[in-house]
mmCIF file of C-alpha atoms in Angstrom:
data_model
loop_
_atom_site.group_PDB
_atom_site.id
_atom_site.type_symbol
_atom_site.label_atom_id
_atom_site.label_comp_id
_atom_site.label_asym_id
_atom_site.label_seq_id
_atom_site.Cartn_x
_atom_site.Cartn_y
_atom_site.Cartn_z
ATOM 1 C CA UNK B 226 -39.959 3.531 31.738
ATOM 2 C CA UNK B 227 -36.759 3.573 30.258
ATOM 3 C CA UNK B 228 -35.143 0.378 28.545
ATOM 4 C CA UNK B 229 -32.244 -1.337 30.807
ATOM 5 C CA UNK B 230 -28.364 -0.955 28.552
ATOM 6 C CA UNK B 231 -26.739 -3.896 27.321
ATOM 7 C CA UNK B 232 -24.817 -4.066 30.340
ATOM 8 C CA UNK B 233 -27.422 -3.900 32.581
ATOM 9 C CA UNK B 234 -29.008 -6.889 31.001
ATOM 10 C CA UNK B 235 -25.853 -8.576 30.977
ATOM 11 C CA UNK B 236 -26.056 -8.286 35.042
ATOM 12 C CA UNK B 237 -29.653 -9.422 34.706
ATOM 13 C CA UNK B 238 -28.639 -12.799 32.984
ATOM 14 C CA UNK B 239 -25.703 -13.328 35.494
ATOM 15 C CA UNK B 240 -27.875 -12.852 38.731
ATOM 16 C CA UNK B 241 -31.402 -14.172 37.537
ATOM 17 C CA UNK B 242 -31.628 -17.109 40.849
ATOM 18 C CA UNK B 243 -31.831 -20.806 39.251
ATOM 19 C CA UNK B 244 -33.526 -23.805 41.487
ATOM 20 C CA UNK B 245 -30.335 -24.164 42.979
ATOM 21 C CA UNK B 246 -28.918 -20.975 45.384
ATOM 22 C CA UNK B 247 -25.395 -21.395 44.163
ATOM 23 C CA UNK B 248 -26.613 -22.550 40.409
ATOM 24 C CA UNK B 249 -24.319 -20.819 37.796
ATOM 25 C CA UNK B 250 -24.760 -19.562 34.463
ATOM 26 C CA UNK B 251 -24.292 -22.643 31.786
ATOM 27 C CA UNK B 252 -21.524 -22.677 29.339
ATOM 28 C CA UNK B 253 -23.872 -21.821 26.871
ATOM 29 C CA UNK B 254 -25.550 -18.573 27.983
ATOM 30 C CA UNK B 255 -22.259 -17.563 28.616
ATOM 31 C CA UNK B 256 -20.523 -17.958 25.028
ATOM 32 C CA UNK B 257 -23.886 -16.064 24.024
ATOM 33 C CA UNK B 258 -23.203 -13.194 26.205
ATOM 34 C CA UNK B 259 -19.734 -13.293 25.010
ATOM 35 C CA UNK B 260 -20.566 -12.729 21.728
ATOM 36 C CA UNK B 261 -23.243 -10.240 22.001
ATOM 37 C CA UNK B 262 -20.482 -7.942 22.893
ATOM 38 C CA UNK B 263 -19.902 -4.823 21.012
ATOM 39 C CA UNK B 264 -15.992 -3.122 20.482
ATOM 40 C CA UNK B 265 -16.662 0.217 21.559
ATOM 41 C CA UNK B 266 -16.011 3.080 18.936
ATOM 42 C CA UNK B 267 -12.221 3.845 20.144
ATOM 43 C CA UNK B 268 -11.847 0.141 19.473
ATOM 44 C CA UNK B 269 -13.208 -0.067 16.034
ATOM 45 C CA UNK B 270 -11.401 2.581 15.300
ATOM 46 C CA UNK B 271 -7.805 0.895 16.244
ATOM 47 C CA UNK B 272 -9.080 -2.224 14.637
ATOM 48 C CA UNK B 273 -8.961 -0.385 11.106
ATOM 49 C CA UNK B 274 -5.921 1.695 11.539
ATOM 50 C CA UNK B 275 -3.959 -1.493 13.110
ATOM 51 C CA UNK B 276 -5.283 -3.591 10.132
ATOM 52 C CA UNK B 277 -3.981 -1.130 7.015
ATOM 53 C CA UNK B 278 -0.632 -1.266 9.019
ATOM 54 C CA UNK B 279 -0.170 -4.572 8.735
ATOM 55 C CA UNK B 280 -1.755 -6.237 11.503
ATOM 56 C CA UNK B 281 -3.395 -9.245 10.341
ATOM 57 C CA UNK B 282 -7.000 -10.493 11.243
ATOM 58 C CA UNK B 283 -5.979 -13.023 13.145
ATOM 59 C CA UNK B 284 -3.798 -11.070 15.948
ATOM 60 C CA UNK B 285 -6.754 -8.294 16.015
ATOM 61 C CA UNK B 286 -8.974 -11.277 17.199
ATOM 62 C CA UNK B 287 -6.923 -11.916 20.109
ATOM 63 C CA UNK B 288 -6.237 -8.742 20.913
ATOM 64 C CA UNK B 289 -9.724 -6.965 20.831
ATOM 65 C CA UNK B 290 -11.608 -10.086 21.742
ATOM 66 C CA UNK B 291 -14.520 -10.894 19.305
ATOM 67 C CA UNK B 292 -14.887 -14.342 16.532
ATOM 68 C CA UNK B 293 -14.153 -13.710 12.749
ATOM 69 C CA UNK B 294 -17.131 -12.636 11.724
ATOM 70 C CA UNK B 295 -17.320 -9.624 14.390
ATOM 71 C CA UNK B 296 -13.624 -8.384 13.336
ATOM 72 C CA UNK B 297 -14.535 -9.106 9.926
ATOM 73 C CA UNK B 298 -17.718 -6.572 10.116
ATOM 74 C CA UNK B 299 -15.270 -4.089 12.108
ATOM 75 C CA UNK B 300 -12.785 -3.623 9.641
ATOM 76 C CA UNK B 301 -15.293 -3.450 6.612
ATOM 77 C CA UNK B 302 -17.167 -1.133 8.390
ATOM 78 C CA UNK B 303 -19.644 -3.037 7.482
ATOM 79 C CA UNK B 304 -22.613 -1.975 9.712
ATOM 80 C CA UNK B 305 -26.005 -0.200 8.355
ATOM 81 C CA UNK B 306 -25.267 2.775 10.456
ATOM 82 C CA UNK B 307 -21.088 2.985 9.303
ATOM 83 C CA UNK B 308 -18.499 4.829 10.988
ATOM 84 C CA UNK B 309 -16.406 7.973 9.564
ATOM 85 C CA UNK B 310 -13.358 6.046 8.477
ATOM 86 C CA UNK B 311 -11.789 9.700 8.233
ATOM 87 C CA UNK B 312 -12.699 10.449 11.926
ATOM 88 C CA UNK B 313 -10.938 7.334 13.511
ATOM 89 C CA UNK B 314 -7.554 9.148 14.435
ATOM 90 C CA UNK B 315 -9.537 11.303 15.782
ATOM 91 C CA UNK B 316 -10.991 8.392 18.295
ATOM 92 C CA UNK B 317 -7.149 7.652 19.231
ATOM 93 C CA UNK B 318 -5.374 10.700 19.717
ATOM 94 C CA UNK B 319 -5.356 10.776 23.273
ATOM 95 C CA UNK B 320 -3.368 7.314 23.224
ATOM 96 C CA UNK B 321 -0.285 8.535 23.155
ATOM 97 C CA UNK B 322 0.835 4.733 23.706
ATOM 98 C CA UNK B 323 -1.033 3.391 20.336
ATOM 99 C CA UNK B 324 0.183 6.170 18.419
ATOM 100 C CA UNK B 325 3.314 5.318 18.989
ATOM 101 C CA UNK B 326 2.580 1.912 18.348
ATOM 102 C CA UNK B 327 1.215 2.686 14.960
ATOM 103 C CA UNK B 328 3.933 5.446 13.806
ATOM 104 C CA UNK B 329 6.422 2.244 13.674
ATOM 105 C CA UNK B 330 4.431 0.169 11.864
ATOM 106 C CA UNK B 331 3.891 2.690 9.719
ATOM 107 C CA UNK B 332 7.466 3.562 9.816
ATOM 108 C CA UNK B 333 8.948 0.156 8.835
ATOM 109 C CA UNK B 334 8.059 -2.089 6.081
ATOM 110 C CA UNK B 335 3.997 -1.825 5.371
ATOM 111 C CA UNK B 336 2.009 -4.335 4.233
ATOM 112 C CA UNK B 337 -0.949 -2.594 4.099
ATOM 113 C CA UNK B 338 -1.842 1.049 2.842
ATOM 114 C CA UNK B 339 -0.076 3.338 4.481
ATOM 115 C CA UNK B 340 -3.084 5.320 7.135
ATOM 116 C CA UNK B 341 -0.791 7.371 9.650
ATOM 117 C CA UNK B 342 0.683 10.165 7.360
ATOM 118 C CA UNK B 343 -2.117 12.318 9.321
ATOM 119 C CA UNK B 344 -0.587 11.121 13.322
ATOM 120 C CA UNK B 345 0.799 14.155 15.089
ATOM 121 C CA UNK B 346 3.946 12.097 16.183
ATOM 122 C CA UNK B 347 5.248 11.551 12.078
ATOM 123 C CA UNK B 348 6.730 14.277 9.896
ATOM 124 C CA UNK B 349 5.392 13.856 6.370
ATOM 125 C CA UNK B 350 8.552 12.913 4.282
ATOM 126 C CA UNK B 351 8.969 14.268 0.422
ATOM 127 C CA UNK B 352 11.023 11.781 -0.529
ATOM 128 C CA UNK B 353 7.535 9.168 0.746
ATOM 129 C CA UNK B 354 5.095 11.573 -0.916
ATOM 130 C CA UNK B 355 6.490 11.761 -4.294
ATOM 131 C CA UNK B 356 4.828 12.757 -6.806
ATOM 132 C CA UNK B 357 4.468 10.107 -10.155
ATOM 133 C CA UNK B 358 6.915 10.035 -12.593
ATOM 134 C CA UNK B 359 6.938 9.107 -15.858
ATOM 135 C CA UNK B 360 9.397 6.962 -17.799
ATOM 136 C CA UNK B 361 10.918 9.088 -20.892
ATOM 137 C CA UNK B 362 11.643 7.250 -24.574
ATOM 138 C CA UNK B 363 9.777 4.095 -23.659
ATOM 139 C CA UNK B 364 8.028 2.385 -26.014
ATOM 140 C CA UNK B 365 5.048 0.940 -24.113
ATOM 141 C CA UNK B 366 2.976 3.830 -21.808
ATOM 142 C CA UNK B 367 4.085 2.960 -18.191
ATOM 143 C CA UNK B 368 4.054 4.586 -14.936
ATOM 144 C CA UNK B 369 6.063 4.486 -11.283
ATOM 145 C CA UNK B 370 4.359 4.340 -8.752
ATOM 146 C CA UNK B 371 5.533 6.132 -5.763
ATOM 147 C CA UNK B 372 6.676 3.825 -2.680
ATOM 148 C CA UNK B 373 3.533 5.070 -0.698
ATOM 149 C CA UNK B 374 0.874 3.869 -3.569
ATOM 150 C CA UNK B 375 2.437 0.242 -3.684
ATOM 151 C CA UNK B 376 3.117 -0.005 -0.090
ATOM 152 C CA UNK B 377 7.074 -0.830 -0.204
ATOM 153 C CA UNK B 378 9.697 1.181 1.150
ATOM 154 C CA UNK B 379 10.831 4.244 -0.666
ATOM 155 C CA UNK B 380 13.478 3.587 -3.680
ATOM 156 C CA UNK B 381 11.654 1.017 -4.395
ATOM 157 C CA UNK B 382 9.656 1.819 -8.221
ATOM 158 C CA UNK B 383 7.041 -0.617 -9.496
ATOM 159 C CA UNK B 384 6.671 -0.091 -13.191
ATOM 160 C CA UNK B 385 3.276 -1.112 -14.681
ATOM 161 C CA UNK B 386 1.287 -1.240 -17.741
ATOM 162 C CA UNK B 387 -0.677 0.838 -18.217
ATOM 163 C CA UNK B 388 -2.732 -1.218 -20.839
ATOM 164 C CA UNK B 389 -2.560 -4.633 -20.189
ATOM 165 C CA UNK B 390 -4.923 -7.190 -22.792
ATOM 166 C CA UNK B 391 -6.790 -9.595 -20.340
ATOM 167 C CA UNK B 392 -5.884 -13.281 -21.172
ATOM 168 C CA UNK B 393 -7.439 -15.938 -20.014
ATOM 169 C CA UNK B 394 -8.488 -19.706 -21.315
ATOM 170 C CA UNK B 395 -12.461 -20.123 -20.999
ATOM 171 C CA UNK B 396 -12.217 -23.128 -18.212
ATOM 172 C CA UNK B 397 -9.682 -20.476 -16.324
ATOM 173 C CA UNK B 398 -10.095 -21.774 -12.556
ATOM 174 C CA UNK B 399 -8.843 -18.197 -11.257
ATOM 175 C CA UNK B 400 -10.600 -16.225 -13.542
ATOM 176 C CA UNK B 401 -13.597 -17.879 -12.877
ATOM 177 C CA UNK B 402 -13.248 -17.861 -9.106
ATOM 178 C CA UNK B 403 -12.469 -14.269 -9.113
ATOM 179 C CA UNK B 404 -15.287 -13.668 -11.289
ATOM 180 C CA UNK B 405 -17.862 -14.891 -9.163
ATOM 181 C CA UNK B 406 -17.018 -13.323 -6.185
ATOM 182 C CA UNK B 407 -16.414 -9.948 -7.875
ATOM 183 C CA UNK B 408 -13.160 -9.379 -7.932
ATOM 184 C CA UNK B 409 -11.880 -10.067 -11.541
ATOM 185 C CA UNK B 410 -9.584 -6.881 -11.483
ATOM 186 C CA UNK B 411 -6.967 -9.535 -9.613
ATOM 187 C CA UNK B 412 -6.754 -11.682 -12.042
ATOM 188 C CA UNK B 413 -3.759 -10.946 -13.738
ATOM 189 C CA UNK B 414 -1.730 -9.424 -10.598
ATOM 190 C CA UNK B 415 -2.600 -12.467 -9.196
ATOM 191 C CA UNK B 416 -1.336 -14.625 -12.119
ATOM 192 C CA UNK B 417 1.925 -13.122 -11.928
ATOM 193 C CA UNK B 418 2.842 -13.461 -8.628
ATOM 194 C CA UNK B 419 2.425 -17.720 -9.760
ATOM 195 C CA UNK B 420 -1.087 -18.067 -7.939
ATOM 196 C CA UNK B 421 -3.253 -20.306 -10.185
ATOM 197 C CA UNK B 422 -6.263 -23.151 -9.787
ATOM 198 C CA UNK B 423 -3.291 -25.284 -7.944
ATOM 199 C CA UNK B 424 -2.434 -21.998 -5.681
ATOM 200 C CA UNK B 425 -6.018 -21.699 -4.574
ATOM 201 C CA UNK B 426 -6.209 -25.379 -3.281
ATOM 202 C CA UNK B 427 -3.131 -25.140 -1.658
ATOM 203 C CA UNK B 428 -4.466 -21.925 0.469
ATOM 204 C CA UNK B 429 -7.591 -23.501 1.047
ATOM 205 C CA UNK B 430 -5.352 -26.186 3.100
ATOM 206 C CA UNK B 431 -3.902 -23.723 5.297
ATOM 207 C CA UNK B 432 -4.951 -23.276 8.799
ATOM 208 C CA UNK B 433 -6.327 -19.557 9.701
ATOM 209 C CA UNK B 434 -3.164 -18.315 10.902
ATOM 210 C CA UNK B 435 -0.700 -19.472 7.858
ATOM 211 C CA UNK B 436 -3.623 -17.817 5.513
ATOM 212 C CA UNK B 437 -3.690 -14.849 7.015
ATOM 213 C CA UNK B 438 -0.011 -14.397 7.319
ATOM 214 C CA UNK B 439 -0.148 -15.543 3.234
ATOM 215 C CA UNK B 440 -2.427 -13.152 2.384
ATOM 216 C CA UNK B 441 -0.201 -10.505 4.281
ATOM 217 C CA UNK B 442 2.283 -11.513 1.766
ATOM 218 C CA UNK B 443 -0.138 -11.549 -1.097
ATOM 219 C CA UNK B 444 -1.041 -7.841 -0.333
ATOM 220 C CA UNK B 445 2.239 -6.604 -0.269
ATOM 221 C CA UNK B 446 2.784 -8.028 -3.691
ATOM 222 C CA UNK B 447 -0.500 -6.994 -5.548
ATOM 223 C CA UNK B 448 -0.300 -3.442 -4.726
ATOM 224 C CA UNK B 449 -3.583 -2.862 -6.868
ATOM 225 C CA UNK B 450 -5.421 -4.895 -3.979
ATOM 226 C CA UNK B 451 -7.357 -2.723 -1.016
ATOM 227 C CA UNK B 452 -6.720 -4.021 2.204
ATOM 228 C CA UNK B 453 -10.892 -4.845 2.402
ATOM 229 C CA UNK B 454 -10.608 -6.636 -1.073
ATOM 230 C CA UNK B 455 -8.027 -9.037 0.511
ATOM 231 C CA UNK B 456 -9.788 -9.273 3.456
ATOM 232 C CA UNK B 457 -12.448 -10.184 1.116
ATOM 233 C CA UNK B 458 -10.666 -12.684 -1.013
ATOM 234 C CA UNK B 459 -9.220 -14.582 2.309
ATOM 235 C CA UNK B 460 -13.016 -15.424 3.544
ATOM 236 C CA UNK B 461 -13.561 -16.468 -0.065
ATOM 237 C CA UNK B 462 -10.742 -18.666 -0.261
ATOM 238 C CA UNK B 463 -11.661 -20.141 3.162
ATOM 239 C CA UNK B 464 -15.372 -20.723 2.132
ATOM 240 C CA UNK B 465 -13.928 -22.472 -1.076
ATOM 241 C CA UNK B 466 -11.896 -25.084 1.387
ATOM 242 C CA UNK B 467 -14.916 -25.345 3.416
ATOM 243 C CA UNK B 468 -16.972 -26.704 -0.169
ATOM 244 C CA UNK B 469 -14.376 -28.600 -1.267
ATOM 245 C CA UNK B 470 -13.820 -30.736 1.880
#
């Protein structure tokens, strides 16, 4: 005999008679049912896409339903069987609606890397898909990167070094909390936006929604981040608050 679906279970729970005839489900078994709850493929999908476009944790939450963890999973892909990340346009192109949605957040100012230069409703532009140039007679190797790559609006260069020494006092706080959680690459575009040991307990005092809008901001200015590695280094920071309270 086959096994009953989630859903049908779900009905099970809901109708199974209590001593009482008009006895309702308690709080509890429904914030577990709640939970249990899976975002369907199509969802996941817009969860991602939404995400590199700017859309911070946060608002996905109350707009696909789910707690942090769950969203958290969903845009890490970070399930034993994983989705095709390179498929999930493909789970939205009958939305005309959310295409549209996510062609002008593409469009304007990202925050995120770019992910709709492959939606049927944009053009790709030459002057956004520039190739790297690099800067003649200068002393110290350097390169631009091209307004797509560093996620600012085109016109826009970022000149780096290309060989940048890694300096850092041995009792570095930062360096030492980006070490541990694996992300030591950050260090130094982290440093020179100003965030130090002081800049880490000030975001571990902000609520969920003023450090996900920070780390919006952070990502935008540390091109050289992924979008999962900030995801990544926002639960950090808010397991570091938790500790230190």
């Amino acid at each position: 005999m086959p096994k009953p679906s989630r859903k049908v279970i779900v009905e099970v729970v809901k109708r199974r008679p209590a001593s009482s005839s008009n006895a309702q489900p308690s709080q509890k078994s429904t914030i577990a049912i709640q939970k249990s709850m899976k975002h369907s493929r199509q969802d996941r999908a817009k969860c991602r896409l939404l995400y590199k476009a700017g859309v911070s944790a946060h608002d996905l939450r109350r707009e696909f339903g789910g707690v942090r963890e769950t969203i958290s999973r969903v845009i890490k892909n970070d399930y034993t069987v994983k989705d095709n990340e390179d498929h999930d346009l493909d789970y939205v192109q009958q939305d005309p609606t959310f295409l549209t949605r996510l062609a002008r957040l593409n469009l304007a100012e990202p925050k995120r890397e770019k992910v709709g230069a492959t939606v049927k409703c944009r053009k790709p532009s030459p002057q956004r898909d520039g190739e790297v140039k690099k800067e003649a007679g200068s002393h110290n190797p350097t390169k631009t990167l091209t307004s797509q790559q560093a996620g600012r609006t085109p016109g826009n260069p970022i000149m780096i070094e290309e060989d940048e020494e890694e300096v850092h006092e041995p009792n570095d706080f930062l360096f030492n909390f980006l070490v541990q959680i694996s992300l030591k690459k950050l260090y130094i575009p982290l440093k020179k936006i100003g965030i130090d040991k002081d800049g880490l307990y000030r975001m571990a005092r902000y609520d969920e929604e003023r450090l996900d809008a920070f780390m919006t901001k952070v990502g935008k200015l540390v091109p050289e981040m992924t979008p999962f590695e900030c995801l990544a280094l926002s639960e950090e920071v808010r397991k570091f608050a938790q500790r230190a309270s």
